[in-house]
mmCIF file of C-alpha atoms and ligand atoms in Angstrom:
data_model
loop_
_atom_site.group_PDB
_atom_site.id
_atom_site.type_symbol
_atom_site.label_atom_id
_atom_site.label_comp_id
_atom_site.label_asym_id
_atom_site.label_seq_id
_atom_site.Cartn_x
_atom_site.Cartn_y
_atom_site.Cartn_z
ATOM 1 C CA UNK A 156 -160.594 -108.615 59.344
ATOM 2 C CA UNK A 157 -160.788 -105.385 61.220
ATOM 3 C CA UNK A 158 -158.241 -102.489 60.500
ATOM 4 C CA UNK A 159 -158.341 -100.205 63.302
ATOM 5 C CA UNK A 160 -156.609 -96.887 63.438
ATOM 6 C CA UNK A 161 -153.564 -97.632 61.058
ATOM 7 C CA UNK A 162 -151.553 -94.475 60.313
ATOM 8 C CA UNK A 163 -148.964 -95.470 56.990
ATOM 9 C CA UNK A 164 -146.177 -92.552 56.241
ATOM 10 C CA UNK A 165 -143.645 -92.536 54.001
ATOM 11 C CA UNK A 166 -140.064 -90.605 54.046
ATOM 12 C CA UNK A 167 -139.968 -88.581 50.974
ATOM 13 C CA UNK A 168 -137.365 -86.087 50.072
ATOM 14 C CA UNK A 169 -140.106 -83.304 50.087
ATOM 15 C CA UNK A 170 -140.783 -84.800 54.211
ATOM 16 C CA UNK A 171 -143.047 -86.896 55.698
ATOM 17 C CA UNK A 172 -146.309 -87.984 53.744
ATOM 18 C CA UNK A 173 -149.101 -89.473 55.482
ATOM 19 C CA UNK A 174 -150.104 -92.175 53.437
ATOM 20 C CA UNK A 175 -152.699 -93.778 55.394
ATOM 21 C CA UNK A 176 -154.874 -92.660 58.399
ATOM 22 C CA UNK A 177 -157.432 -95.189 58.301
ATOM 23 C CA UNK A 178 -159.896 -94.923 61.489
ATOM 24 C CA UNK A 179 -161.618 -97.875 60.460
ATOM 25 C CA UNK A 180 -162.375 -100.563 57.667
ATOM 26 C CA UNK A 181 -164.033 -104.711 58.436
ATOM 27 C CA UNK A 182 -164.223 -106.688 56.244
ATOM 28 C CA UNK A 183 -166.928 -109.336 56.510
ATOM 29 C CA UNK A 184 -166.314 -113.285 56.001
ATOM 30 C CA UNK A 185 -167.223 -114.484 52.627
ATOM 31 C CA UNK A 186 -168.155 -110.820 51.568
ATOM 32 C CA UNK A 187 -167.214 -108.690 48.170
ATOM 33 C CA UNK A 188 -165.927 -105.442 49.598
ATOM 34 C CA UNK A 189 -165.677 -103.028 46.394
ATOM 35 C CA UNK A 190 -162.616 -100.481 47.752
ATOM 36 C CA UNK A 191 -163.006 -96.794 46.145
ATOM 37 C CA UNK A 192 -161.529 -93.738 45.886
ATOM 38 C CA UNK A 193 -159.554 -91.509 42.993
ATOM 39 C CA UNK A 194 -155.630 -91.935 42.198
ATOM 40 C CA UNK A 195 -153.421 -91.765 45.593
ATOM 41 C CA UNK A 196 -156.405 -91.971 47.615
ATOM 42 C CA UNK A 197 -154.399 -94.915 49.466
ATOM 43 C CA UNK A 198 -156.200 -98.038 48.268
ATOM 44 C CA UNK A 199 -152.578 -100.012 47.175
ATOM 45 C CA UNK A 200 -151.550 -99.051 50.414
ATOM 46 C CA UNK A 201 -154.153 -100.562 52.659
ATOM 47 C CA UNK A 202 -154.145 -103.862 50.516
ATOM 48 C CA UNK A 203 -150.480 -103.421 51.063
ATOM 49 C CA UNK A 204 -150.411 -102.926 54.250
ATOM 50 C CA UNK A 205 -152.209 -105.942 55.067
ATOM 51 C CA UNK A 206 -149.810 -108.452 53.315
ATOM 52 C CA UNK A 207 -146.529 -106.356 54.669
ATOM 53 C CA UNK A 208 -145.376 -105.767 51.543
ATOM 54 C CA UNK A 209 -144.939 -102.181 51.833
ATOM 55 C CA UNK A 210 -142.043 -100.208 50.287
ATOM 56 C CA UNK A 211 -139.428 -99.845 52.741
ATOM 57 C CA UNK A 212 -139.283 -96.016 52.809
ATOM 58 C CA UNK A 213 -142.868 -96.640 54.659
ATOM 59 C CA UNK A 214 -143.381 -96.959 58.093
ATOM 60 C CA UNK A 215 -146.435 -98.183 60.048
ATOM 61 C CA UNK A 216 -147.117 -95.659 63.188
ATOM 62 C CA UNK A 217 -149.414 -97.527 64.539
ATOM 63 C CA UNK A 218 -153.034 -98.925 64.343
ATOM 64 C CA UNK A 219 -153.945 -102.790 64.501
ATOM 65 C CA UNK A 220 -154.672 -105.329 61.519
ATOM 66 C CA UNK A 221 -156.354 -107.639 63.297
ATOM 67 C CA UNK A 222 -156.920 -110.925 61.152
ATOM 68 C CA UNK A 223 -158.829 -114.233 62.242
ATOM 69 C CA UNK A 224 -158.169 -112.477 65.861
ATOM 70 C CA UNK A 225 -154.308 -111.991 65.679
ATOM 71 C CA UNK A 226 -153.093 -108.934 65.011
ATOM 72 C CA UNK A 227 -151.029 -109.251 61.470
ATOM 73 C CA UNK A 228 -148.696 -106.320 62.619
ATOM 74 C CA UNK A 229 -147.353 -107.933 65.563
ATOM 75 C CA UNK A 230 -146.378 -110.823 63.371
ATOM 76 C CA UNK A 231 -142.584 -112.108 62.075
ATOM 77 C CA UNK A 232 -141.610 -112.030 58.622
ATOM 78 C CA UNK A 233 -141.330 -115.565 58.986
ATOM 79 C CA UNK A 234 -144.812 -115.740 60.241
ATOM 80 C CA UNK A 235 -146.344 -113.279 57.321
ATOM 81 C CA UNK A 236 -144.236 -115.950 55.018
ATOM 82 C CA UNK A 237 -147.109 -118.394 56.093
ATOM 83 C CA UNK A 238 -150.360 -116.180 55.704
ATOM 84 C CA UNK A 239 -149.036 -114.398 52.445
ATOM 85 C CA UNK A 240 -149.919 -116.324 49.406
ATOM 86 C CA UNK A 241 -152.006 -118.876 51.522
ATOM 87 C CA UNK A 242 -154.284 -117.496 53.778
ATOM 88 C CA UNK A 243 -153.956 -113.847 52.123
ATOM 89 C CA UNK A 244 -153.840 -113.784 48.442
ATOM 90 C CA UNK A 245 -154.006 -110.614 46.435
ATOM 91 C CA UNK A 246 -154.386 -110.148 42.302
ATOM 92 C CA UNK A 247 -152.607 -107.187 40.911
ATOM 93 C CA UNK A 248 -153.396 -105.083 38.016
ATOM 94 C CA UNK A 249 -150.985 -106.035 35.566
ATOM 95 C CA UNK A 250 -149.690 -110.052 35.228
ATOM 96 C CA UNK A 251 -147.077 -109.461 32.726
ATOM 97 C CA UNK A 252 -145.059 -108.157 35.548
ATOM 98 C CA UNK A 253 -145.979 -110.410 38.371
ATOM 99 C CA UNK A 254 -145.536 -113.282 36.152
ATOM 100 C CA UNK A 255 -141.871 -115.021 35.715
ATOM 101 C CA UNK A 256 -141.196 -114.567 31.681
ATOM 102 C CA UNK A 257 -139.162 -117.880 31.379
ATOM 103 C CA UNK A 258 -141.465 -120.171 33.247
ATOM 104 C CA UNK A 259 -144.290 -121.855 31.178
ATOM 105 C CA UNK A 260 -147.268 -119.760 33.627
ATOM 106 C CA UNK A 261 -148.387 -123.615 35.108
ATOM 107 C CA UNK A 262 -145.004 -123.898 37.483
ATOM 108 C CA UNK A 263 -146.114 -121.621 40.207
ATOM 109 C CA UNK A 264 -149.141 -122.788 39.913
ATOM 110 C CA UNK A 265 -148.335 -126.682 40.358
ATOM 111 C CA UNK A 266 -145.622 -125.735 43.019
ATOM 112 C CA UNK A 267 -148.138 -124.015 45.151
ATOM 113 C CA UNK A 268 -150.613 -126.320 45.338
ATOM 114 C CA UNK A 269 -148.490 -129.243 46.058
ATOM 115 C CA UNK A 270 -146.409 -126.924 48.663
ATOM 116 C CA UNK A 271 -150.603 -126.146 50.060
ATOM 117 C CA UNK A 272 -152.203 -129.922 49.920
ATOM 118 C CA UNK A 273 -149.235 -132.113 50.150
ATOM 119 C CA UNK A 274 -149.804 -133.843 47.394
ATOM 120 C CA UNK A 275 -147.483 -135.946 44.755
ATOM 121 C CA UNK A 276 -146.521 -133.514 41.641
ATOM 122 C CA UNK A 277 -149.146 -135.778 39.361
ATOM 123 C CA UNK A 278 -151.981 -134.673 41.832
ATOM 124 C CA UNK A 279 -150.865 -130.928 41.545
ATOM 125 C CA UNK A 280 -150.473 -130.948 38.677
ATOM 126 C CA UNK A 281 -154.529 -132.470 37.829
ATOM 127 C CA UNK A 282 -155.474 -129.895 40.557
ATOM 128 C CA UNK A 283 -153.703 -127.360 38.590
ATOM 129 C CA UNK A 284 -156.127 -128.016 35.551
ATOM 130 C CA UNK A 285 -158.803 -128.132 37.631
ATOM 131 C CA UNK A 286 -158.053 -124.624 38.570
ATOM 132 C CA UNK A 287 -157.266 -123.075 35.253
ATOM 133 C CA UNK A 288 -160.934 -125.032 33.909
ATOM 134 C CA UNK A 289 -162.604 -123.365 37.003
ATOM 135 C CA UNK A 290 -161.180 -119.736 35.572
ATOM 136 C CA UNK A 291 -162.649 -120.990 32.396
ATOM 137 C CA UNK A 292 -159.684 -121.194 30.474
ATOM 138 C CA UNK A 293 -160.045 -123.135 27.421
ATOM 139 C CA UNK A 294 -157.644 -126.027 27.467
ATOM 140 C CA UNK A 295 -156.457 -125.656 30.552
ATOM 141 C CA UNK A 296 -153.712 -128.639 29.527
ATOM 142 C CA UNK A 297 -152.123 -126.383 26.768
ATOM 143 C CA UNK A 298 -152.272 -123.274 28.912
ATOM 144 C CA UNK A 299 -150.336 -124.883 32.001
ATOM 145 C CA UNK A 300 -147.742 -125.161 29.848
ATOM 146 C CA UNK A 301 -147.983 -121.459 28.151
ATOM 147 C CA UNK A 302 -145.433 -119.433 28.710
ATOM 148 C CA UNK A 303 -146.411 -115.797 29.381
ATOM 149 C CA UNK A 304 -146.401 -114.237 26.531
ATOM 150 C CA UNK A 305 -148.243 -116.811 24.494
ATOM 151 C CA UNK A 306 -151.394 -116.104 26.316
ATOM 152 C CA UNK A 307 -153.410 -112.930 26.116
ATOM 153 C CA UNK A 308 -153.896 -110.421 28.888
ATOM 154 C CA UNK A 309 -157.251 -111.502 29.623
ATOM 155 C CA UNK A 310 -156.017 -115.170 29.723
ATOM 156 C CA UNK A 311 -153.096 -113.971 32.203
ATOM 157 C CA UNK A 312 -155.304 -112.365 34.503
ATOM 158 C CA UNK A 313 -157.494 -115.510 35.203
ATOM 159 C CA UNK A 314 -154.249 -117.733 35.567
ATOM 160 C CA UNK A 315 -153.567 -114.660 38.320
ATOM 161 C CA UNK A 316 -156.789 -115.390 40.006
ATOM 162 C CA UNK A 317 -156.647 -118.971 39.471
ATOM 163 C CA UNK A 318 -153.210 -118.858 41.028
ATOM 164 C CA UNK A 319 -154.536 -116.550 44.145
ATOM 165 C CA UNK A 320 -157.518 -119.394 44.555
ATOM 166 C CA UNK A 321 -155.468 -122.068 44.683
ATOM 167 C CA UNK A 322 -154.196 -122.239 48.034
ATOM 168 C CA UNK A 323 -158.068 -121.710 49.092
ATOM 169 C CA UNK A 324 -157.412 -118.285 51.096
ATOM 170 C CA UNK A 325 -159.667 -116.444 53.559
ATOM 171 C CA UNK A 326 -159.101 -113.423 51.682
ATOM 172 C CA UNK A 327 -157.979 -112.150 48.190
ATOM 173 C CA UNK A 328 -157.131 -108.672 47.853
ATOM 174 C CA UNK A 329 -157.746 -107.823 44.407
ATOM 175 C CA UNK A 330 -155.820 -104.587 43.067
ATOM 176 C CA UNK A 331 -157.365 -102.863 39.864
ATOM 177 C CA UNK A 332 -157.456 -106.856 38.430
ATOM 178 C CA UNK A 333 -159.331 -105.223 35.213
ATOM 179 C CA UNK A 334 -157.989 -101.922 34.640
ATOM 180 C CA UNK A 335 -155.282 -102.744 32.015
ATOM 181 C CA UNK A 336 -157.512 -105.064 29.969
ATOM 182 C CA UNK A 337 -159.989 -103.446 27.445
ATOM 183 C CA UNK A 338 -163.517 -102.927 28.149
ATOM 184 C CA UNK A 339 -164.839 -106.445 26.874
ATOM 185 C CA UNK A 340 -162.479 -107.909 28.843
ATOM 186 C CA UNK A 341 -163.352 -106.731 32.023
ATOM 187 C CA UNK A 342 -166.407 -107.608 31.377
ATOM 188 C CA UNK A 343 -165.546 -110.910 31.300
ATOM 189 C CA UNK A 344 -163.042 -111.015 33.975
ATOM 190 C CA UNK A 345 -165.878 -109.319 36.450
ATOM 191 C CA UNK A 346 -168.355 -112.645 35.440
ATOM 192 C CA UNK A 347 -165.718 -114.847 36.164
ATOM 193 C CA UNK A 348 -165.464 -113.407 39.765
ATOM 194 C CA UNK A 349 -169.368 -113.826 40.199
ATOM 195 C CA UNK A 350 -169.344 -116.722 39.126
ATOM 196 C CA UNK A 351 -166.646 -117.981 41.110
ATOM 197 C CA UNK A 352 -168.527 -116.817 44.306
ATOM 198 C CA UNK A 353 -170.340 -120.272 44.255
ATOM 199 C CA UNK A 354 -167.267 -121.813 44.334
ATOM 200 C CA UNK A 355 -164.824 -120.026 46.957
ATOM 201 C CA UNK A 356 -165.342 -118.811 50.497
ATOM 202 C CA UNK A 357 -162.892 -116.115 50.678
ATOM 203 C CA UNK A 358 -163.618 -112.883 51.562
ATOM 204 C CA UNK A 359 -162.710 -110.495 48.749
ATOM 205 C CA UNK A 360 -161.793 -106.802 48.615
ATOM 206 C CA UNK A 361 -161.741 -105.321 45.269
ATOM 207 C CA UNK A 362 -160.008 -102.302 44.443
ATOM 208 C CA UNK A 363 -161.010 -99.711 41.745
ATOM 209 C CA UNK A 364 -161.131 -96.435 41.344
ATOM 210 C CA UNK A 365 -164.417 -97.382 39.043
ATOM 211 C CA UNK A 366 -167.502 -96.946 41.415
ATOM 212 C CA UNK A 367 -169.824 -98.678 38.189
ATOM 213 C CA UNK A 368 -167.361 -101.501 38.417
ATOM 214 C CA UNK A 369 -168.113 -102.142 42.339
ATOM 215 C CA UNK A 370 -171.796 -101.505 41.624
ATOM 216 C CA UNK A 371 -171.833 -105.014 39.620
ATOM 217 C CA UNK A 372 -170.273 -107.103 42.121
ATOM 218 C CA UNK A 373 -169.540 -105.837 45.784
ATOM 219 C CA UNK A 374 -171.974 -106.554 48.874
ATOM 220 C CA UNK A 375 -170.578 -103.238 50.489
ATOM 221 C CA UNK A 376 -168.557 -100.343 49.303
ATOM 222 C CA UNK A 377 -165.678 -98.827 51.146
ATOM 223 C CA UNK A 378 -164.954 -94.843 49.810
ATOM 224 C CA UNK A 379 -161.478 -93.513 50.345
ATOM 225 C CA UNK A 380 -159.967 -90.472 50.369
ATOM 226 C CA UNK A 381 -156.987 -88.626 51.823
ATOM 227 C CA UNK A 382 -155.933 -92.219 53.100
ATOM 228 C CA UNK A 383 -159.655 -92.679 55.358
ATOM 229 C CA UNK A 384 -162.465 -94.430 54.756
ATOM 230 C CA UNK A 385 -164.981 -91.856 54.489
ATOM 231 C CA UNK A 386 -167.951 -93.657 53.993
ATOM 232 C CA UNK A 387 -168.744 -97.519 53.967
ATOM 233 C CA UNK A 388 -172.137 -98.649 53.625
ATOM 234 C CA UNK A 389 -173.982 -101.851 51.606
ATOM 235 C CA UNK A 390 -173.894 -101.239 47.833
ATOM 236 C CA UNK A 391 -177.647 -100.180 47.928
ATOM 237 C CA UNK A 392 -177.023 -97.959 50.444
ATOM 238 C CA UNK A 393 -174.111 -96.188 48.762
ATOM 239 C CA UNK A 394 -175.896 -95.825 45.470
ATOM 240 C CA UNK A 395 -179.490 -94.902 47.023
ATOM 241 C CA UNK A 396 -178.299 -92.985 49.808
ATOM 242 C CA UNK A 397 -174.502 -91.650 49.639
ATOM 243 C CA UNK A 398 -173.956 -89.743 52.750
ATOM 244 C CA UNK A 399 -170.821 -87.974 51.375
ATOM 245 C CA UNK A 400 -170.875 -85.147 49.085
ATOM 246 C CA UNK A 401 -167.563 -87.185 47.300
ATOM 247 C CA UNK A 402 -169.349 -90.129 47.307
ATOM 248 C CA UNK A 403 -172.331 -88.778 45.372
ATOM 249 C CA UNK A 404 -170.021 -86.802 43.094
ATOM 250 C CA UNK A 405 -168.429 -90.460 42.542
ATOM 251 C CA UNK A 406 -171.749 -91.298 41.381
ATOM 252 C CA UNK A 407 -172.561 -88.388 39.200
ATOM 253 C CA UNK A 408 -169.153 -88.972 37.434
ATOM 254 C CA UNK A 409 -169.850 -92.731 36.216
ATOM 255 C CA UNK A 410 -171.346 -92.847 32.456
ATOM 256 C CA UNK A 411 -175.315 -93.550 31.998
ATOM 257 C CA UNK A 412 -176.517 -94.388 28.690
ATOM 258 C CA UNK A 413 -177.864 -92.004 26.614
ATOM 259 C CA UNK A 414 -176.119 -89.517 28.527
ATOM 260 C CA UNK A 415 -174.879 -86.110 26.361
ATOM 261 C CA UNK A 416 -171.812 -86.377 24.998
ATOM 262 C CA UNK A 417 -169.234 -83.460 26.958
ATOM 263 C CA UNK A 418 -171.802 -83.981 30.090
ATOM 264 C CA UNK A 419 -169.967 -85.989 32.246
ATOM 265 C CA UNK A 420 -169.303 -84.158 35.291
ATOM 266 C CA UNK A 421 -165.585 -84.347 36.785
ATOM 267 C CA UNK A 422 -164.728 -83.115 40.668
ATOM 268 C CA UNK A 423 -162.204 -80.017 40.417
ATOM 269 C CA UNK A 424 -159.267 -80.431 41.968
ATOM 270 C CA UNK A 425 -157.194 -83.625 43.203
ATOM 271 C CA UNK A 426 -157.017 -85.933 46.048
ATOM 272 C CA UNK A 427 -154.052 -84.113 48.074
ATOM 273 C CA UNK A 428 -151.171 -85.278 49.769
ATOM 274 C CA UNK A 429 -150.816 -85.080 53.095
ATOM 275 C CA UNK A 430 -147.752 -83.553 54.220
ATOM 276 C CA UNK A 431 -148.743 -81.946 57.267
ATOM 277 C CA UNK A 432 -151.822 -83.600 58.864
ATOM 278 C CA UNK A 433 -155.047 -80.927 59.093
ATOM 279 C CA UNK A 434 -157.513 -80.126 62.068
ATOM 280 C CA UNK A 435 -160.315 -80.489 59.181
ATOM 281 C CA UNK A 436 -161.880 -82.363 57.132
ATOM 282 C CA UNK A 437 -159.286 -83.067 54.143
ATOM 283 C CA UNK A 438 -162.232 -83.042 51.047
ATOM 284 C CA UNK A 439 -163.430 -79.756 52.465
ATOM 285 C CA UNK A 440 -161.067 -77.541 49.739
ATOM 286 C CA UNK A 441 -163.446 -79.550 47.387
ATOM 287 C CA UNK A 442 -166.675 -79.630 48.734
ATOM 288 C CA UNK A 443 -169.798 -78.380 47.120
ATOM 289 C CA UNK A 444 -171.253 -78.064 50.812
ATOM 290 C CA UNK A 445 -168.631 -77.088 53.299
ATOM 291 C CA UNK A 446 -169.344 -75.600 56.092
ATOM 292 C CA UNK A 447 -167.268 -73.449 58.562
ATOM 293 C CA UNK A 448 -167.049 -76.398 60.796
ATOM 294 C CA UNK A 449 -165.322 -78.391 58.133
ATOM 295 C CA UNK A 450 -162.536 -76.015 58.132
ATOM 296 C CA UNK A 451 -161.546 -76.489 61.650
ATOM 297 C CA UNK A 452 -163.201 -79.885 63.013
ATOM 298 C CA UNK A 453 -162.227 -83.035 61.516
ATOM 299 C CA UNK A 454 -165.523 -85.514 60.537
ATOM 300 C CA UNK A 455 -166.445 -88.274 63.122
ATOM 301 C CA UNK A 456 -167.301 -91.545 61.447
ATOM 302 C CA UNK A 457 -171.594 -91.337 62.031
ATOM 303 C CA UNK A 458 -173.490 -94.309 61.632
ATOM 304 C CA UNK A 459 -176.887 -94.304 59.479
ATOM 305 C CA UNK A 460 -178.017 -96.989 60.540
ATOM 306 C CA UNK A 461 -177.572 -100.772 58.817
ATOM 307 C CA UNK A 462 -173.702 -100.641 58.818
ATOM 308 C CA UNK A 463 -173.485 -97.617 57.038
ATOM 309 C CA UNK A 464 -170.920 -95.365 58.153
ATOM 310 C CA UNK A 465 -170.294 -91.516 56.827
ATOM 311 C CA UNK A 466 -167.278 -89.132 58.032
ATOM 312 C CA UNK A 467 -169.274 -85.978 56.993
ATOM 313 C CA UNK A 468 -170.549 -83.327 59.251
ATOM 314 C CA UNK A 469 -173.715 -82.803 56.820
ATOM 315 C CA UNK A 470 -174.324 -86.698 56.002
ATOM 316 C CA UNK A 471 -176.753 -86.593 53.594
ATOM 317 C CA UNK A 472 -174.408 -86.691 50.529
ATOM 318 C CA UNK A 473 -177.082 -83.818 49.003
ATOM 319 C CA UNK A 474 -174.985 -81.619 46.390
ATOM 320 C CA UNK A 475 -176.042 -78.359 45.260
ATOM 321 C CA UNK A 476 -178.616 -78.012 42.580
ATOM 322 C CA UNK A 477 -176.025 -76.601 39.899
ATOM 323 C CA UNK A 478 -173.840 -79.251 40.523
ATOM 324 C CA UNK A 479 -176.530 -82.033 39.565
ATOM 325 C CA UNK A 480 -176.022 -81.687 35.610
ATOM 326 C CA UNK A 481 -172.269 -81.613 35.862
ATOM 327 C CA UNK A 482 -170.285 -78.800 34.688
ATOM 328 C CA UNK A 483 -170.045 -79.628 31.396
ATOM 329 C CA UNK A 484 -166.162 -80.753 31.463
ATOM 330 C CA UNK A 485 -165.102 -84.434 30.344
HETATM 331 N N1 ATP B 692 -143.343 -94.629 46.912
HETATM 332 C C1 ATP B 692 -144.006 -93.642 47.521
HETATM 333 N N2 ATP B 692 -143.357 -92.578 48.043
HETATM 334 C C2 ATP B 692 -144.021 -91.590 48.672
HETATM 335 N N3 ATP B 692 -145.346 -91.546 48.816
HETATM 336 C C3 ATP B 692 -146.056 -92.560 48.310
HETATM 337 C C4 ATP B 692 -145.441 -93.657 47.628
HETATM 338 N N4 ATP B 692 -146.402 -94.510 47.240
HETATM 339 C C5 ATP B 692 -147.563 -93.970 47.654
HETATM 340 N N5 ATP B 692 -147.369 -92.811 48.315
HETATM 341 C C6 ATP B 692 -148.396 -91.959 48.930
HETATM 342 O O1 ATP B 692 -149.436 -92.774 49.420
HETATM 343 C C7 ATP B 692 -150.680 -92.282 49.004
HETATM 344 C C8 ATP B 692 -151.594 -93.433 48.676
HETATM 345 O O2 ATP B 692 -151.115 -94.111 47.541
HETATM 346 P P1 ATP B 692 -151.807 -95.408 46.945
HETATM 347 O O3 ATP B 692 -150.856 -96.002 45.987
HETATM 348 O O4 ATP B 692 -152.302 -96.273 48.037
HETATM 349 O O5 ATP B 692 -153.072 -94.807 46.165
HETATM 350 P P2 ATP B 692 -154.168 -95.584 45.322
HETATM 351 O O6 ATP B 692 -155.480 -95.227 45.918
HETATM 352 O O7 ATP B 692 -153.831 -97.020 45.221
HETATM 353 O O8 ATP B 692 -154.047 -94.872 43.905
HETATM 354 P P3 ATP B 692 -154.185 -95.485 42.413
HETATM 355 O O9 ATP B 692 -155.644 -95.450 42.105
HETATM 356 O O10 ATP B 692 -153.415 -94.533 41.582
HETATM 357 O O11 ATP B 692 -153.599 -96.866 42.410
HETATM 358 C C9 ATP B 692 -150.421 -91.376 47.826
HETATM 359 O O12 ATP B 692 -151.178 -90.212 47.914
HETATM 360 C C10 ATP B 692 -148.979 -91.018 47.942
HETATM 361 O O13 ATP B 692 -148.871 -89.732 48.483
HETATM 362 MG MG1 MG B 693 -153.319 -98.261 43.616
#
């Protein structure tokens, strides 16, 4: 898939914002792209995007989504109706809500597969098991039949991703799928995806604003902010080398052990919205290495070399010495 230009804004009472001004994000066949950035930094909205499902006070300007060659912008409802939830799956962050309370959790999952394959119910159905035993559920017989609330969060989350890997997709966007369970949890949900790798060909792009989270399981990182991709690079790339000074403040802001207590660092300020779009570079109000140029001259997407891509004038993601032990704020 190759996003190319897209520009996203939504009518607010306040005026226009400018939710998205993505220049450029690919995502590769079979790939894990980990998807980055703080709160409103316009992740949702690109996955979004994507399957059409935006809020109806947005409106796309322009740009191209171009998907298995066809361009998923120029496509009908109708059309989307057959790529959404087959060929484009996505996982959201919370199941209770995108699960129906008064249907034991195994009906969408049996209708979908026998809507996909074209099979009799009793074949679904077995398929159906099959599915909930590859998300290791424990028996997967008793949980097709769950309802909802009988099952835990964790447990709700893989019948989620068992339910977006049943219709075999080419790609599963995957929308915080961890942050609302607790910490053990996500550990286990983020195994279950590696694992799963061996089993699935779809591409994957998983959201999180939790940079130590991507570090486990993506290929390549994409960081956003402002509604761009300001730097995308292989995951050894992005934690060796970040090219952005928000990128490496990303880094300095994810827990080590055996770090202080009160040390972690945070980055002053917030990701802003963009009301009226800016000549410059929109992280420069936060940047420990501005320069004049920053002020005036929006950042060109430079490639490094390898696939790695940086929208920074200065590229070499260096901070300032007194910024390397954090500023003592939690
Ligand atoms: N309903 C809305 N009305 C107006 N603006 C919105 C709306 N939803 C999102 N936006 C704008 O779009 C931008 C991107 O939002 P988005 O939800 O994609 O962020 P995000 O990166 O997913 O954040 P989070 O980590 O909190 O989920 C926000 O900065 C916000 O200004
Ligand atoms: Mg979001």
């Amino acid at each position: 898939m190759q996003i190319r230009n897209l520009k996203v804004a939504f009518r607010t009472y306040g005026g226009r914002v400018q939710a998205l001004d993505l220049h450029r994000l690919d995502v590769r066949p079979g790939e894990i792209l980990g998807l980055v950035g703080e709160t409103g930094s316009g992740k949702s909205m690109t996955a979004l995007s994507i399957l059409r499902l935006l809020d109806r006070k947005a409106e796309v300007q322009s740009g191209e989504i171009i998907f298995q060659g066809e361009d998923l912008l120029k496509k009908t409802e109708v059309e989307m109706r057959t790529i959404r939830g087959r060929r484009i799956t996505m996982v959201f962050q919370d199941p209770m809500s995108s699960l129906n309370p008064v249907f034991p959790v195994g009906e969408p999952l049996v209708r979908i597969i026998a809507a996909h394959e074209k099979v009799s119910f009793r074949a679904a159905r077995q398929r159906a098991i099959d599915m909930l035993a590859l998300v290791r559920l424990p028996s997967p017989e008793k949980v097709l039949s769950a309802y909802p609330h009988e099952l835990s969060g964790g447990m709700r989350q893989r019948v989620m991703i068992a339910m977006a890997l049943s219709s075999n997709p080419d790609l599963l966007l995957a929308d915080e799928p961890t942050t609302a369970l607790d910490v053990t949890i996500q550990a286990q949900i983020l195994r279950l995806i590696e694992e799963l790798r061996a089993h699935i060909n779809a591409s994957i792009v998983f959201i999180t604003h939790n940079l130590g989270v991507v570090a486990r399981i993506a290929d390549r990182v994409a960081v956003m902010y402002a509604g761009d991709v300001v730097e995308i690079g292989s995951t050894a790339d992005i934690f060796r080398n970040p090219g952005h000074p928000y990128t490496a403040l990303l880094l300095q802001a994810i827990p080590r052990l055996g770090q202080k207590r009160g040390t972690l660092p945070v980055i002053e300020g917030t990701v802003p919205v963009v009301t009226h779009p800016q000549p410059g570079c929109y992280f420069y109000p936060r940047c420990p290495v501005r320069i004049e140029r920053c002020r005036v001259e929006r950042p060109e997407a430079k490639d490094l070399g390898d696939g790695h891509w940086v929208a920074c004038w200065k590229q070499d993601g260096r901070l300032p010495p007194d910024n390397s032990e954090g500023n003592g704020e939690v």
